[in-house]
Amino acid sequence: MQNYEFHRSRSALVLALTLAVSSSLIGCKNNTPPAAAAAAAAPAAPAEVAHTREQAIAVLMALPELKAWTAYIEKASAGKTHGAVLEYGAEPQQIDGKTYFRLSYVENGQEQVLRWEDFLVEQDVGTIRVEDDETDRLMTLEQWRLAKRPMERVK
């Protein structure tokens, strides 16, 4: 995406996530993983509009990939670690005239938080973008699914 100027240091993100876990853990769910075919058939943009942070989190947690990741984390840790969505910015981010909630999907353990993926959920439409760490660009869900194959993380 052109004019994408949102940058952050990894250490600042880790610190922010660690602090956020203790005070504002949100979106922690235990769902049954869907079939991989469901992920491929999932729409690129959810029908729901994300006017609030809570709605943005709900739109994000409805993704088949996040449901599968959450179930995998719970099962692999025997319930000691959980998947969660954390907001990593105090204010929504403006990119190319659109307002996005900045959210991270994390593995929340007792002693550490591991970031799995960063997402941007558009406030007015609910469109989800994924931040690509390698190129520092935004990807659509379709691009992310093809390039990163997120369902393979839990096989």
XYZ file of N, CA and C in Angstrom:
465
model
N 0.855 -1.174 0.000
C 0.000 0.000 0.000
C 0.895 1.229 0.000
N 0.659 2.143 -0.917
C 1.480 3.331 -1.016
C 1.228 4.242 0.167
N 2.251 5.036 0.481
C 2.192 6.002 1.578
C 1.955 5.344 2.923
N 2.366 4.133 3.048
C 2.200 3.433 4.318
C 3.375 3.788 5.210
N 3.146 4.660 6.163
C 4.225 5.191 6.963
C 4.185 4.734 8.410
N 3.400 3.731 8.695
C 3.287 3.275 10.076
C 4.405 2.290 10.388
N 5.339 2.697 11.196
C 6.462 1.846 11.574
C 6.549 1.801 13.102
N 7.117 0.713 13.605
C 7.298 0.610 15.047
C 8.436 -0.347 15.316
N 9.047 -0.211 16.408
C 10.124 -1.139 16.738
C 9.529 -2.367 17.407
N 10.144 -3.496 17.166
C 9.651 -4.760 17.724
C 9.734 -4.750 19.247
N 10.784 -4.169 19.805
C 10.902 -4.170 21.264
C 9.810 -3.319 21.905
N 9.445 -2.225 21.269
C 8.355 -1.394 21.805
C 7.036 -2.146 21.756
N 6.818 -2.904 20.686
C 5.589 -3.683 20.568
C 5.534 -4.760 21.643
N 6.642 -5.461 21.857
C 6.670 -6.516 22.876
C 6.390 -5.922 24.251
N 7.014 -4.804 24.555
C 6.780 -4.147 25.835
C 5.321 -3.725 25.966
N 4.771 -3.134 24.915
C 3.377 -2.689 24.959
C 2.431 -3.873 25.126
N 2.692 -4.956 24.435
C 1.841 -6.134 24.559
C 1.926 -6.736 25.948
N 3.131 -6.803 26.502
C 3.300 -7.359 27.837
C 2.530 -6.528 28.860
N 2.637 -5.211 28.756
C 1.900 -4.334 29.670
C 0.395 -4.446 29.451
N -0.004 -4.565 28.210
C -1.430 -4.630 27.896
C -2.070 -5.900 28.415
N -1.329 -6.996 28.423
C -1.892 -8.266 28.874
C -2.335 -8.184 30.315
N -1.542 -7.515 31.130
C -1.894 -7.444 32.539
C -3.093 -6.549 32.816
N -3.351 -5.591 31.916
C -4.443 -4.659 32.200
C -5.602 -4.679 31.220
N -5.378 -5.118 30.001
C -6.482 -5.003 29.040
C -6.574 -6.193 28.106
N -6.555 -7.381 28.643
C -6.709 -8.570 27.825
C -8.123 -8.611 27.276
N -8.220 -8.713 25.940
C -9.523 -8.717 25.299
C -9.570 -9.772 24.220
N -10.749 -10.272 23.979
C -10.950 -11.175 22.868
C -10.471 -12.589 23.092
N -10.305 -13.011 24.325
C -9.833 -14.358 24.590
C -10.996 -15.324 24.430
N -10.868 -16.300 23.527
C -11.965 -17.218 23.254
C -11.424 -18.618 23.083
N -12.276 -19.592 23.314
C -11.912 -20.977 23.079
C -12.935 -21.539 22.108
N -12.559 -21.624 20.838
C -13.470 -22.062 19.799
C -12.940 -23.317 19.136
N -13.820 -24.056 18.531
C -13.440 -25.249 17.802
C -12.840 -24.847 16.459
N -11.680 -25.442 16.073
C -11.076 -25.047 14.803
C -11.923 -25.497 13.626
N -12.091 -24.636 12.621
C -12.848 -25.007 11.436
C -11.971 -25.802 10.482
N -12.560 -26.380 9.498
C -11.811 -27.110 8.483
C -11.007 -26.127 7.652
N -9.905 -26.569 7.119
C -9.063 -25.698 6.294
C -9.835 -25.187 5.082
N -10.753 -25.976 4.604
C -11.554 -25.553 3.455
C -12.391 -24.332 3.794
N -12.839 -24.228 5.016
C -13.641 -23.075 5.426
C -12.819 -21.799 5.362
N -11.528 -21.904 5.665
C -10.662 -20.723 5.606
C -10.522 -20.233 4.179
N -10.381 -21.150 3.249
C -10.236 -20.760 1.854
C -11.519 -20.151 1.307
N -12.661 -20.591 1.830
C -13.946 -20.106 1.351
C -14.409 -18.852 2.086
N -13.685 -18.440 3.134
C -14.101 -17.285 3.928
C -14.034 -16.019 3.090
N -14.979 -15.105 3.298
C -14.981 -13.874 2.508
C -13.778 -13.005 2.841
N -13.346 -12.186 1.891
C -12.189 -11.321 2.092
C -12.487 -10.197 3.071
N -13.720 -9.746 3.142
C -14.103 -8.687 4.059
C -15.377 -9.098 4.781
N -15.386 -9.006 6.116
C -16.577 -9.391 6.849
C -17.750 -8.462 6.578
N -18.954 -8.996 6.740
C -20.161 -8.216 6.501
C -20.385 -7.196 7.617
N -19.875 -7.480 8.820
C -20.061 -6.576 9.943
C -19.231 -5.320 9.772
N -19.721 -4.220 10.283
C -18.984 -2.971 10.296
C -18.380 -2.814 11.682
N -17.151 -2.348 11.742
C -16.446 -2.227 13.018
C -16.380 -0.765 13.456
N -17.453 -0.272 14.029
C -17.480 1.124 14.469
C -16.773 1.324 15.796
N -16.682 0.287 16.614
C -16.019 0.386 17.904
C -14.877 -0.629 17.972
N -13.987 -0.439 18.920
C -12.883 -1.368 19.125
C -13.410 -2.766 19.394
N -14.446 -2.875 20.203
C -15.009 -4.176 20.536
C -15.577 -4.874 19.298
N -16.221 -4.105 18.414
C -16.733 -4.685 17.176
C -15.585 -5.114 16.262
N -14.511 -4.339 16.234
C -13.340 -4.699 15.432
C -12.730 -6.009 15.935
N -12.662 -6.167 17.238
C -12.129 -7.396 17.824
C -13.030 -8.576 17.480
N -14.332 -8.377 17.551
C -15.273 -9.451 17.211
C -15.144 -9.856 15.749
N -14.994 -8.879 14.848
C -14.815 -9.160 13.423
C -13.532 -9.974 13.228
N -12.474 -9.573 13.901
C -11.199 -10.272 13.778
C -11.269 -11.687 14.355
N -11.851 -11.848 15.525
C -11.927 -13.171 16.163
C -12.859 -14.110 15.403
N -13.682 -13.589 14.512
C -14.559 -14.436 13.706
C -13.821 -15.081 12.531
N -12.599 -14.635 12.261
C -11.827 -15.242 11.174
C -11.554 -16.716 11.485
N -11.701 -17.595 10.505
C -11.436 -19.015 10.742
C -10.006 -19.273 11.221
N -9.062 -18.483 10.733
C -7.675 -18.672 11.140
C -7.493 -18.399 12.629
N -8.095 -17.327 13.128
C -7.936 -16.994 14.534
C -8.669 -17.986 15.430
N -9.799 -18.481 14.964
C -10.497 -19.525 15.720
C -9.635 -20.772 15.816
N -9.019 -21.163 14.701
C -8.158 -22.349 14.692
C -6.912 -22.132 15.547
N -6.305 -20.959 15.437
C -5.117 -20.658 16.242
C -5.436 -20.724 17.733
N -6.566 -20.143 18.119
C -6.960 -20.124 19.525
C -7.156 -21.541 20.053
N -7.852 -22.368 19.300
C -8.075 -23.751 19.726
C -6.755 -24.506 19.822
N -5.872 -24.274 18.875
C -4.561 -24.937 18.870
C -3.747 -24.543 20.108
N -3.692 -23.257 20.397
C -2.933 -22.769 21.559
C -3.470 -23.374 22.841
N -4.792 -23.371 22.998
C -5.419 -23.948 24.198
C -5.073 -25.427 24.337
N -5.194 -26.162 23.241
C -4.955 -27.602 23.286
C -3.477 -27.913 23.529
N -2.592 -27.234 22.810
C -1.158 -27.498 22.929
C -0.614 -27.172 24.319
N -1.234 -26.236 24.995
C -0.758 -25.831 26.320
C -1.578 -26.443 27.451
N -2.491 -27.326 27.119
C -3.399 -27.920 28.115
C -4.139 -26.832 28.897
N -4.528 -25.771 28.198
C -5.317 -24.706 28.807
C -4.521 -23.676 29.592
N -3.191 -23.766 29.587
C -2.369 -22.829 30.351
C -2.074 -21.538 29.587
N -2.178 -21.599 28.278
C -1.925 -20.443 27.428
C -3.164 -20.205 26.578
N -3.412 -18.950 26.259
C -4.631 -18.592 25.535
C -4.311 -17.676 24.360
N -5.141 -17.738 23.339
C -5.067 -16.778 22.249
C -5.871 -15.549 22.633
N -5.400 -14.376 22.223
C -6.093 -13.137 22.570
C -5.822 -12.082 21.515
N -6.693 -11.101 21.455
C -6.497 -9.943 20.586
C -6.266 -8.740 21.484
N -5.186 -8.027 21.200
C -4.844 -6.822 21.944
C -4.760 -5.644 20.992
N -5.215 -4.498 21.459
C -5.049 -3.279 20.685
C -3.646 -2.759 20.957
N -2.894 -2.405 19.904
C -1.534 -1.932 20.138
C -1.334 -0.472 19.790
N -2.381 0.274 19.819
C -2.283 1.717 19.643
C -3.373 2.394 20.442
N -3.034 3.506 21.067
C -4.017 4.209 21.880
C -5.144 4.796 21.028
N -4.805 5.178 19.818
C -5.783 5.781 18.914
C -5.804 4.996 17.604
N -6.943 4.979 16.904
C -6.973 4.354 15.577
C -5.964 5.018 14.640
N -5.459 4.255 13.689
C -4.433 4.713 12.744
C -5.082 5.218 11.454
N -4.630 6.354 10.960
C -5.087 6.890 9.686
C -4.103 6.463 8.602
N -4.594 5.756 7.580
C -3.764 5.348 6.450
C -4.565 5.605 5.174
N -4.000 6.404 4.296
C -4.641 6.736 3.026
C -6.087 7.188 3.196
N -6.329 8.008 4.192
C -7.649 8.567 4.416
C -8.646 7.637 5.090
N -8.204 6.454 5.495
C -9.087 5.499 6.164
C -8.610 5.298 7.598
N -9.570 5.052 8.492
C -9.259 4.876 9.902
C -9.285 3.394 10.249
N -8.210 2.923 10.868
C -8.075 1.511 11.224
C -7.814 1.341 12.715
N -8.433 0.309 13.295
C -8.055 -0.139 14.626
C -6.826 -1.023 14.452
N -5.813 -0.848 15.284
C -4.586 -1.636 15.213
C -4.652 -2.729 16.270
N -4.692 -3.963 15.807
C -4.885 -5.096 16.703
C -3.837 -6.169 16.440
N -3.411 -6.837 17.501
C -2.483 -7.958 17.374
C -3.135 -9.206 17.942
N -2.932 -10.315 17.247
C -3.316 -11.612 17.801
C -2.084 -12.139 18.504
N -2.238 -12.516 19.778
C -1.109 -12.956 20.587
C -1.410 -14.276 21.279
N -0.327 -14.953 21.620
C -0.375 -16.132 22.484
C -0.023 -15.625 23.878
N -0.980 -15.692 24.780
C -0.849 -15.104 26.104
C -0.530 -16.175 27.126
N 0.741 -16.269 27.506
C 1.165 -17.215 28.532
C 1.292 -16.528 29.875
N 1.564 -17.314 30.891
C 1.682 -16.753 32.240
C 2.894 -15.840 32.389
N 3.971 -16.144 31.655
C 5.193 -15.359 31.825
C 5.604 -14.571 30.589
N 4.925 -14.789 29.480
C 5.280 -14.046 28.277
C 4.111 -13.960 27.316
N 4.216 -13.000 26.414
C 3.227 -12.813 25.356
C 3.966 -12.932 24.038
N 3.474 -13.797 23.159
C 4.078 -13.968 21.839
C 3.116 -13.453 20.776
N 3.600 -12.528 19.974
C 2.769 -11.973 18.911
C 2.769 -12.928 17.729
N 1.568 -13.272 17.247
C 1.440 -14.133 16.069
C 1.258 -13.302 14.809
N 0.435 -12.253 14.883
C 0.141 -11.477 13.677
C -0.440 -10.126 14.070
N -0.190 -9.119 13.216
C -0.754 -7.777 13.406
C -1.793 -7.518 12.325
N -2.914 -6.939 12.746
C -4.024 -6.674 11.836
C -4.465 -5.221 11.960
N -5.057 -4.726 10.901
C -5.723 -3.438 10.901
C -7.151 -3.688 10.457
N -8.118 -3.224 11.256
C -9.533 -3.390 10.922
C -10.097 -2.004 10.665
N -10.589 -1.814 9.460
C -11.107 -0.504 9.078
C -12.354 -0.174 9.886
N -12.371 1.012 10.450
C -13.439 1.425 11.353
C -14.793 1.526 10.659
N -14.844 2.057 9.448
C -16.123 2.301 8.791
C -16.671 1.110 8.023
N -15.802 0.234 7.557
C -16.238 -0.859 6.693
C -16.029 -2.223 7.337
N -15.056 -2.353 8.225
C -14.756 -3.635 8.825
C -13.777 -4.456 8.009
N -13.227 -3.869 6.931
C -12.246 -4.563 6.109
C -10.998 -4.835 6.940
N -10.453 -6.027 6.800
C -9.278 -6.422 7.567
C -8.059 -6.421 6.658
N -6.992 -5.817 7.131
C -5.693 -5.843 6.463
C -4.699 -6.511 7.423
N -3.682 -7.125 6.847
C -2.662 -7.809 7.639
C -1.330 -7.133 7.358
N -0.578 -6.844 8.426
C 0.727 -6.219 8.251
C 1.752 -7.291 7.908
N 2.460 -7.091 6.808
C 3.506 -8.018 6.383
C 4.831 -7.551 6.971
N 5.388 -8.348 7.881
C 6.650 -7.990 8.540
C 7.816 -7.892 7.559
N 7.800 -8.713 6.540
C 8.917 -8.754 5.595
C 8.984 -7.522 4.700
N 7.836 -7.045 4.238
C 7.811 -5.911 3.316
C 7.347 -4.615 3.965
N 6.855 -4.695 5.198
C 6.305 -3.544 5.922
C 5.163 -2.896 5.139
N 4.366 -3.746 4.485
C 3.195 -3.303 3.731
C 1.948 -3.997 4.269
N 0.808 -3.474 3.848
C -0.455 -4.092 4.224
C -0.899 -5.065 3.141
N -1.437 -6.206 3.578
C -1.974 -7.196 2.653
C -3.469 -7.337 2.899
N -4.206 -7.684 1.844
C -5.606 -8.054 2.031
C -5.629 -9.439 2.669
N -6.786 -9.851 3.166
C -6.899 -11.207 3.714
C -6.581 -12.257 2.653
N -7.050 -12.029 1.441
C -6.796 -12.988 0.369
C -5.298 -13.112 0.080
N -4.603 -11.983 0.004
C -3.162 -12.007 -0.222
C -2.440 -12.721 0.920
N -2.844 -12.431 2.149
C -2.251 -13.039 3.332
C -2.449 -14.552 3.329
N -3.659 -14.974 3.017
C -3.939 -16.417 2.996
C -3.102 -17.138 1.947
N -2.943 -16.532 0.784
C -2.152 -17.146 -0.277
C -0.659 -17.126 0.034
N -0.169 -16.004 0.532
C 1.264 -15.846 0.752
C 1.756 -16.509 2.039
N 1.013 -16.384 3.118
C 1.490 -16.827 4.431
C 0.911 -18.162 4.886
N -0.181 -18.590 4.270
C -0.833 -19.861 4.599
C -1.016 -20.022 6.130
N -1.788 -19.148 6.725
C -1.898 -19.117 8.194
C -2.469 -20.394 8.828
N -3.268 -21.152 8.107
C -3.836 -22.378 8.681
C -2.771 -23.447 8.873
N -1.656 -23.332 8.158
C -0.586 -24.315 8.303
C 0.165 -24.181 9.619
N 0.000 -23.083 10.304
C 0.662 -22.906 11.606
C 0.140 -23.877 12.657
N -1.061 -24.385 12.445
C -1.662 -25.225 13.473
C -1.814 -26.681 13.042
N -1.096 -27.084 12.013
C -1.171 -28.479 11.564
C -0.169 -29.327 12.303
